[in-house]
Structure formats: C-alpha cells, structure tokens
Short mmCIF file of N, CA and C in Angstrom, two decimals:
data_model
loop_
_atom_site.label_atom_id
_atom_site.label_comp_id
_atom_site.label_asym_id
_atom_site.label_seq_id
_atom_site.Cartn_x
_atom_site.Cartn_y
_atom_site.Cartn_z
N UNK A 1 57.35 1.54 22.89
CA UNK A 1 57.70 1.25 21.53
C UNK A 1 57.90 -0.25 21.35
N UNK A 2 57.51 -0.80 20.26
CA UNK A 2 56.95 -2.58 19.73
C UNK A 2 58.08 -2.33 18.75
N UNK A 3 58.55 -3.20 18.41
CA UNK A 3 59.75 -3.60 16.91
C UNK A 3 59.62 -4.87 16.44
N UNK A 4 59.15 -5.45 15.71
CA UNK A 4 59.13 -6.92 15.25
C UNK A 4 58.81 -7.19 13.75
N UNK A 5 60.41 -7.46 13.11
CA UNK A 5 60.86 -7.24 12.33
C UNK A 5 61.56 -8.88 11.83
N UNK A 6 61.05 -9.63 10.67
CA UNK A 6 62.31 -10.66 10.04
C UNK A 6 62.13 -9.20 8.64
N UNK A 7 64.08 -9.71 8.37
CA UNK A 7 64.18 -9.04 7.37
C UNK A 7 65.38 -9.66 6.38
N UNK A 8 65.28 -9.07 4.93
CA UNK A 8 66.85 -9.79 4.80
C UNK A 8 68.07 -8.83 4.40
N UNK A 9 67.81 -7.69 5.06
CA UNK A 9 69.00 -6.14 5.23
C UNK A 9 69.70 -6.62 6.50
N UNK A 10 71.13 -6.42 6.41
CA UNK A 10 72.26 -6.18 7.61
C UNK A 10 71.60 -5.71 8.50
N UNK A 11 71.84 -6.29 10.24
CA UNK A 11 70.90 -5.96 11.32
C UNK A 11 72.02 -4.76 11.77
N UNK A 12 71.51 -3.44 12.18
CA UNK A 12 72.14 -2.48 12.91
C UNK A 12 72.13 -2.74 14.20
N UNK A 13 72.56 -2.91 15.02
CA UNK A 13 72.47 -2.99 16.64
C UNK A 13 72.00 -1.66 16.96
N UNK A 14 72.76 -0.72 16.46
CA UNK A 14 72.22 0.69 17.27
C UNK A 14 70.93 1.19 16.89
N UNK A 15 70.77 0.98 15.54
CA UNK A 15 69.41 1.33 15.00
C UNK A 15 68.48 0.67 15.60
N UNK A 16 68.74 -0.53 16.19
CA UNK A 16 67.22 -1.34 16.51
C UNK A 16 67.39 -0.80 18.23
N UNK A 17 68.16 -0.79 18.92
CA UNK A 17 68.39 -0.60 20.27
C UNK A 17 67.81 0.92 20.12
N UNK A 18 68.24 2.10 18.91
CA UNK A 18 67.52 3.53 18.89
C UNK A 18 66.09 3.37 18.79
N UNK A 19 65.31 2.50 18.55
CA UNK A 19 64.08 2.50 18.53
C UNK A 19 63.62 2.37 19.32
N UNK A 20 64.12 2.23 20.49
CA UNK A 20 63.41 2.03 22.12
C UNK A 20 63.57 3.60 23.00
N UNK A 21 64.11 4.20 22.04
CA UNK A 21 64.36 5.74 22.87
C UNK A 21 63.44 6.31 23.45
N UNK A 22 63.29 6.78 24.85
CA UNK A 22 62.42 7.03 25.80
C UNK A 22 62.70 7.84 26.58
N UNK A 23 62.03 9.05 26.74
CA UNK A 23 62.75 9.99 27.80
C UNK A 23 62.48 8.75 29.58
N UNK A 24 61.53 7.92 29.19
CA UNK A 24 61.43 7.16 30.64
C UNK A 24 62.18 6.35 30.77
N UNK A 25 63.26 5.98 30.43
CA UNK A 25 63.83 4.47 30.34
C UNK A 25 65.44 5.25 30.97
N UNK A 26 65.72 3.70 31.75
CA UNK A 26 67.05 4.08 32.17
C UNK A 26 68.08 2.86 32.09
N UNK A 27 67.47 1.69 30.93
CA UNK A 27 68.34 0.67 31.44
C UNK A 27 68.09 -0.03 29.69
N UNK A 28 68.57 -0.16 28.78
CA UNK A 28 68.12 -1.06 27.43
C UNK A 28 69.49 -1.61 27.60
N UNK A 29 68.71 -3.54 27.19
CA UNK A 29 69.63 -4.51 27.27
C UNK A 29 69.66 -4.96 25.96
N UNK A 30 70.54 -5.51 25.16
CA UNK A 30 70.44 -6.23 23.34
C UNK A 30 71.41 -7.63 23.88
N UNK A 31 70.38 -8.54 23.11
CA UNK A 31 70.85 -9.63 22.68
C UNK A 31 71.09 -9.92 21.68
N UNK A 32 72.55 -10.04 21.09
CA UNK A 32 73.08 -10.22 20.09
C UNK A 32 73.27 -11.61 19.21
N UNK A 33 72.62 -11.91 18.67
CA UNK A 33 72.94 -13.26 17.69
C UNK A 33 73.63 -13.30 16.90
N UNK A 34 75.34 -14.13 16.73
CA UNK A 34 76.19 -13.81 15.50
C UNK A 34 75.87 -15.32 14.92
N UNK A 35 75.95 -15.65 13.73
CA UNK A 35 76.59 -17.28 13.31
C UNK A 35 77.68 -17.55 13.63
N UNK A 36 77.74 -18.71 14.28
CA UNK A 36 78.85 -19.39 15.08
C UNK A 36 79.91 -20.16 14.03
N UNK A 37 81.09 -20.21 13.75
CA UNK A 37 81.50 -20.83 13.47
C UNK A 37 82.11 -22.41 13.10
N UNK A 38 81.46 -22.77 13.98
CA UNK A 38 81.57 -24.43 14.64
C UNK A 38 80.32 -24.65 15.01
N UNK A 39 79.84 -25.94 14.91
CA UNK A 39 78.53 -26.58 15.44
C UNK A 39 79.25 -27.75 15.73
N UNK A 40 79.04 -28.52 17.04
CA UNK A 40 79.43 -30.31 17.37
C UNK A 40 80.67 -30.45 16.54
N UNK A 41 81.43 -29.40 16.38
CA UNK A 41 83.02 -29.65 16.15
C UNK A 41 83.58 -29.91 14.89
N UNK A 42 82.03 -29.28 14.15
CA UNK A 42 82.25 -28.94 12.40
C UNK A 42 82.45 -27.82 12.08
N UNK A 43 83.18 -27.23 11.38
CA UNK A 43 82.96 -25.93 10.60
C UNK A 43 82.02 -25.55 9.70
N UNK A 44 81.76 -24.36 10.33
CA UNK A 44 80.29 -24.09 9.26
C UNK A 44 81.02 -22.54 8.59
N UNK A 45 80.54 -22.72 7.23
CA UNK A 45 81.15 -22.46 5.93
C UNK A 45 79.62 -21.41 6.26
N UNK A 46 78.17 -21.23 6.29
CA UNK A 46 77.25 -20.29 6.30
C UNK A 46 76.40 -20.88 6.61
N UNK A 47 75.10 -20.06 6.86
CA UNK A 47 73.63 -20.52 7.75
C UNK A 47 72.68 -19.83 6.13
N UNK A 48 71.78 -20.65 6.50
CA UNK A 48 70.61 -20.06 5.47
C UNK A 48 69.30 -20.28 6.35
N UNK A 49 68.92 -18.81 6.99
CA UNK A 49 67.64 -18.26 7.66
C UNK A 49 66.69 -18.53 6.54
N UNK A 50 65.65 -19.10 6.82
CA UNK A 50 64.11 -18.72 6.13
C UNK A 50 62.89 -18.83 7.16
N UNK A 51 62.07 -18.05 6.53
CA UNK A 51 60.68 -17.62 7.30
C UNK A 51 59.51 -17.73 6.85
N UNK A 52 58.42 -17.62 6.53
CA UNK A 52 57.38 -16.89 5.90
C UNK A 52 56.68 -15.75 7.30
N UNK A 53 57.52 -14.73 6.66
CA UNK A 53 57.50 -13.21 7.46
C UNK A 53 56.74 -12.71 8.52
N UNK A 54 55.39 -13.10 7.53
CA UNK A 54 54.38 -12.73 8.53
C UNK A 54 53.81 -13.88 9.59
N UNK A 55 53.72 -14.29 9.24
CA UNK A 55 53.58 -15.74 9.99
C UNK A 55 54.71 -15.63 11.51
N UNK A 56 55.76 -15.10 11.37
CA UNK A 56 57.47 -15.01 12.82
C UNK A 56 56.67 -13.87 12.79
N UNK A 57 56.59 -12.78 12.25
CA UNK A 57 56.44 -11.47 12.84
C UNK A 57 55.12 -11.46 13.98
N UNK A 58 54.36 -12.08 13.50
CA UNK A 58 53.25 -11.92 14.53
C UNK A 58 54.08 -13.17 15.96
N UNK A 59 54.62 -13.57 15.50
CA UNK A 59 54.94 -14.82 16.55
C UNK A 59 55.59 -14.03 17.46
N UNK A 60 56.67 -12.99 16.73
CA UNK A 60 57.58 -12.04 17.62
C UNK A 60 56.82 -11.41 18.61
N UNK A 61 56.00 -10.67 17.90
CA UNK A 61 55.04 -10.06 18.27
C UNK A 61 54.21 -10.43 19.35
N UNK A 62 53.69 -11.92 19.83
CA UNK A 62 53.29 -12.50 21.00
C UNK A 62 53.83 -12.67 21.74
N UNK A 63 55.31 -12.86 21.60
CA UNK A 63 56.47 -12.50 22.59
C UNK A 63 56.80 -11.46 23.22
N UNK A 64 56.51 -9.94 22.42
CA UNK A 64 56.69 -9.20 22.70
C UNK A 64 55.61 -8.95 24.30
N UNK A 65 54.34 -8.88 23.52
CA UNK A 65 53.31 -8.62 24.19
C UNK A 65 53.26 -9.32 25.53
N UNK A 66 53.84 -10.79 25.90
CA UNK A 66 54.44 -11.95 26.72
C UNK A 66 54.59 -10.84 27.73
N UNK A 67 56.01 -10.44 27.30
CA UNK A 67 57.19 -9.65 27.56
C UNK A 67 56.14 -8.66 28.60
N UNK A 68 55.73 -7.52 27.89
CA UNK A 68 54.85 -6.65 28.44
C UNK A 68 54.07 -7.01 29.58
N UNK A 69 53.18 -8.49 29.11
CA UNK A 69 52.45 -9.00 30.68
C UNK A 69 53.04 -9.20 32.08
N UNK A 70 54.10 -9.81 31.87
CA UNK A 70 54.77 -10.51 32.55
C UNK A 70 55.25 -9.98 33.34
N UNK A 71 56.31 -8.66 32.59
CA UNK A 71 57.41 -6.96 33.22
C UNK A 71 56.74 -6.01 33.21
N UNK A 72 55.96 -6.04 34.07
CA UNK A 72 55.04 -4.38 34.22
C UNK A 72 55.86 -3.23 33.71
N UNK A 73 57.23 -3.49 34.49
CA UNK A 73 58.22 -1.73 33.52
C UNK A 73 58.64 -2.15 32.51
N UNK A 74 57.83 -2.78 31.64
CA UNK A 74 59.33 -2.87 30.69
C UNK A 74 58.49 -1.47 29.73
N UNK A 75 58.94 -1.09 28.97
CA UNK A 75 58.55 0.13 28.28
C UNK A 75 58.64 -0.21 26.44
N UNK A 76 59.56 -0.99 26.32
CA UNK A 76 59.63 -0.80 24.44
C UNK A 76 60.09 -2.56 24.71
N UNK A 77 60.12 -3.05 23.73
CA UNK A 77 60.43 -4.21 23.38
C UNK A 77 60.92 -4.39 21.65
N UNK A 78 62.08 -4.89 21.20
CA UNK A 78 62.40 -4.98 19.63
C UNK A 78 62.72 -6.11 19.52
N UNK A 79 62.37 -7.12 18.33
CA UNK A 79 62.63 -8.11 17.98
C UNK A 79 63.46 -8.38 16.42
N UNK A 80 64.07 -8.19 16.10
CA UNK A 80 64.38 -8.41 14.42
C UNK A 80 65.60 -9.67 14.04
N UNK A 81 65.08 -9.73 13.09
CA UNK A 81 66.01 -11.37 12.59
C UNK A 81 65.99 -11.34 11.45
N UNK A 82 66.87 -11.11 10.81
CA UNK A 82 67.49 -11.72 9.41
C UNK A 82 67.27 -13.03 8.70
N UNK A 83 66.91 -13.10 7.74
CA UNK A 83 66.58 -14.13 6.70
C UNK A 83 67.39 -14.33 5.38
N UNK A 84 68.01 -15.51 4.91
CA UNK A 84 68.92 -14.97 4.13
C UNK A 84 70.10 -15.91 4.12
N UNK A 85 71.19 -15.86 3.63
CA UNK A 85 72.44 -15.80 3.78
C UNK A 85 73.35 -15.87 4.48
N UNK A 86 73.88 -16.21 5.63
CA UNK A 86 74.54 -15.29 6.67
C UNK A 86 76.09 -15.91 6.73
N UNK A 87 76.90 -15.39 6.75
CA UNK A 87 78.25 -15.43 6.62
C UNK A 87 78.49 -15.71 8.58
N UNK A 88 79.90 -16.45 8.87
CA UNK A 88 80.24 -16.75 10.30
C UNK A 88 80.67 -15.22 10.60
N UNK A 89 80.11 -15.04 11.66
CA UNK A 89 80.20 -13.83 12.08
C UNK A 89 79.02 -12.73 12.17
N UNK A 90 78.45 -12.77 11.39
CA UNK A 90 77.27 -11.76 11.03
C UNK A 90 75.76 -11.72 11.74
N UNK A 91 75.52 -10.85 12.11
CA UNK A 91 74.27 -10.78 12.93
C UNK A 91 73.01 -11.56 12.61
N UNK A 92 72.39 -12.56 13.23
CA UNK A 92 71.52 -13.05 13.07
C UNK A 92 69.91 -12.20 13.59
N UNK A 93 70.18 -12.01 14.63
CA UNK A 93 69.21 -11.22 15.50
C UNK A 93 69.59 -10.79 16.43
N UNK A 94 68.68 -9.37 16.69
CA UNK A 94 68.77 -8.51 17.85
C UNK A 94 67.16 -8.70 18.42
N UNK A 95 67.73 -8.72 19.58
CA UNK A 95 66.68 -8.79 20.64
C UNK A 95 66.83 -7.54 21.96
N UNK A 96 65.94 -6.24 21.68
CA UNK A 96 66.26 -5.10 22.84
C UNK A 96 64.96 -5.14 23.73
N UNK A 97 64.86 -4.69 24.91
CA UNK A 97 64.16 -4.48 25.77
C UNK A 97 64.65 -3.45 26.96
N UNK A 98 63.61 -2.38 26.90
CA UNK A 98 64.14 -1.04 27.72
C UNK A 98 63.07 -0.95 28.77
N UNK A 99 63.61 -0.41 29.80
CA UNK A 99 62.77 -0.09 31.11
C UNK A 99 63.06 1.11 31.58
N UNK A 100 62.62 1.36 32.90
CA UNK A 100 62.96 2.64 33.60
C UNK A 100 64.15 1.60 34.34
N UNK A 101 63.95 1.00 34.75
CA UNK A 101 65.13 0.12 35.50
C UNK A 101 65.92 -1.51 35.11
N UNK A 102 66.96 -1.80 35.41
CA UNK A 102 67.90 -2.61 35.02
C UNK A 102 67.49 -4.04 35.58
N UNK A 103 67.22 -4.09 36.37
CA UNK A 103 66.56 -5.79 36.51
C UNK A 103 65.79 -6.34 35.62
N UNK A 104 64.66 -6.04 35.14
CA UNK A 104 63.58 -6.60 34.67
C UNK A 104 64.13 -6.80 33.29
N UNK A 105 64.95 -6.34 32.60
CA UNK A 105 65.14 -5.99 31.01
C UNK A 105 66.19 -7.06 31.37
N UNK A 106 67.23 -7.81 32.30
CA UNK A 106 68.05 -8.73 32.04
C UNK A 106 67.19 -10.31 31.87
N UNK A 107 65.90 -10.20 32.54
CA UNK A 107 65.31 -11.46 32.34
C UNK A 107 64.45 -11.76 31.44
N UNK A 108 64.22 -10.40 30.88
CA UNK A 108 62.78 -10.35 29.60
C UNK A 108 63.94 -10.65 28.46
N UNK A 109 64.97 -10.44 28.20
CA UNK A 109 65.60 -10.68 27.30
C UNK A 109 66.06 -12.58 26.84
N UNK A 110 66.41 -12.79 28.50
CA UNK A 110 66.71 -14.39 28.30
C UNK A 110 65.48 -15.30 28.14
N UNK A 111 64.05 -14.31 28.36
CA UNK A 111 62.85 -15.01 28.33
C UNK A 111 62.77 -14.69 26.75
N UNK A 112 62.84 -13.66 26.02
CA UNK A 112 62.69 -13.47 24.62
C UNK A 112 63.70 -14.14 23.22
N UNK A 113 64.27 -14.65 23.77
CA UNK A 113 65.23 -15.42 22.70
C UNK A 113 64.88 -17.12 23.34
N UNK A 114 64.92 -17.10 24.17
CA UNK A 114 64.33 -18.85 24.67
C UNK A 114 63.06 -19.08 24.13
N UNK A 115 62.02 -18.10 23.78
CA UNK A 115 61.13 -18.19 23.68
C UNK A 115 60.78 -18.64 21.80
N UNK A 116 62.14 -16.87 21.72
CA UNK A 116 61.71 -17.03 20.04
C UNK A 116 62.40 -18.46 19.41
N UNK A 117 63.31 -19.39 20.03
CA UNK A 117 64.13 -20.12 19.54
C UNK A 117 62.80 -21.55 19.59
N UNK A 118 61.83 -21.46 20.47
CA UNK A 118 60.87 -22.48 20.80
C UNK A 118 59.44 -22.12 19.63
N UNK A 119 59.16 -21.34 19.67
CA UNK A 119 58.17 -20.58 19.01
C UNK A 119 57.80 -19.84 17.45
N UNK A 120 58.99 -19.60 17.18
CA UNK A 120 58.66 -18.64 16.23
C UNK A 120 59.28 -19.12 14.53
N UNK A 121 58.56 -19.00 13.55
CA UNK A 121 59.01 -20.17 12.64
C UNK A 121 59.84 -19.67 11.46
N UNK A 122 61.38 -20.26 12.34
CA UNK A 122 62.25 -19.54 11.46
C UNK A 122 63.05 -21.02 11.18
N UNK A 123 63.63 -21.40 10.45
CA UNK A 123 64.36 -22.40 9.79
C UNK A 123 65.46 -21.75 9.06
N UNK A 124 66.69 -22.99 10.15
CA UNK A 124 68.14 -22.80 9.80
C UNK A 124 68.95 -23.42 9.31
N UNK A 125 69.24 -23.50 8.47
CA UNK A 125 70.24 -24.86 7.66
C UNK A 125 71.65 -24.52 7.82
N UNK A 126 73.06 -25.02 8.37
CA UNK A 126 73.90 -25.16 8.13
C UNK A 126 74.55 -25.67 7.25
N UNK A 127 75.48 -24.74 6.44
CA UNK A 127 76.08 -25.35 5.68
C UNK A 127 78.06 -25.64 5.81
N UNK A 128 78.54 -27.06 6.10
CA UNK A 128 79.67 -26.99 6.71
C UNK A 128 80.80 -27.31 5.20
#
C-alpha cells in the first residue's frame, strides 16, 4: 500500500498509519511532524504550509518508490502533509512505513522526511 497525500484537512495519525494494514507486516513506524513553538529563540504565533499539490505529491511519491528500492521488505509506505494554517502544536505531517520486520522501517523513515524536507516543494513561512 502507496499513500501520498498534501492536504488541507487535520492529519489523523491512526488513519494514515491504518492504511498500511497488512496481514504481512509486523512492525509500522510514524513520523510525526508538530509546529514547534520556538524557532532560534522566537516565538512562533503559526506556520503557513503551501504547495502546488500535484507537483509534492508526485515528489512524495518518488520517495516513496526510493523507499521501496532501497528496503526490499518494506511493504506500504504513507506520506501526507498538510497545507494551510497550522496552529503550535498541530500536525504537520505523517510519515508511515510498514514491513514484515522492525529494522528496515526505522531507517526508511529517517530517509523519508530528510528526503521530503530536501526535495519536495512545500513552502513554510513563520509567523512570530
């Protein structure tokens, strides 16, 4: 199962992590993105995500596929990110990746957010 998703609806953690459901899998890892409160020792008051959708989604999407080359087990891969608004605290993006086993899904994950943070064309404005 593939997930690669910008959107500008509240991110569910469980809903996007349920989309990797697999009778083969024994290990799904989520990387959670909240907005941080502080940047270099300012307060940030909100973030404003923008995208043009399709343009990140396919980007996700080469990540994903990355993902797949790279981790022979990995089995599902989800990408989704919010666009929008975002209040300190609130989910920016989820990043899941499920396997039959627990190794491979801890490094496809730190490879999938390093990647999407280099790659994928999302623009963030702080506002403090």
């Amino acid at each position: 199962m593939k997930l690669f998703e910008i959107t500008t609806e509240k991110l569910c953690i469980d809903e996007v992590v349920g989309r990797l459901a697999d009778p083969a899998i024994g290990a799904v890892i989520a990387f959670v993105g909240v907005v941080r409160g502080h940047t270099d020792g300012r307060q940030v008051r909100y973030l404003e995500y923008e995208a043009y959708p399709e343009m990140a989604e396919e980007a996700l999407r080469q990540i994903g596929d990355e993902i797949c080359t790279r981790w022979k087990t990995v089995r599902g891969v989800a990408i989704v990110h919010r666009v929008g608004r975002l209040q300190v605290g609130e989910t920016s993006v989820v990043i899941a990746v499920s396997a039959a086993h627990r190794p491979e899904v801890f490094d496809a994950v730190h490879y999938a957010i390093d990647r999407l943070k280099k790659a994928v064309p999302i623009w963030k404005k702080e506002y403090y």
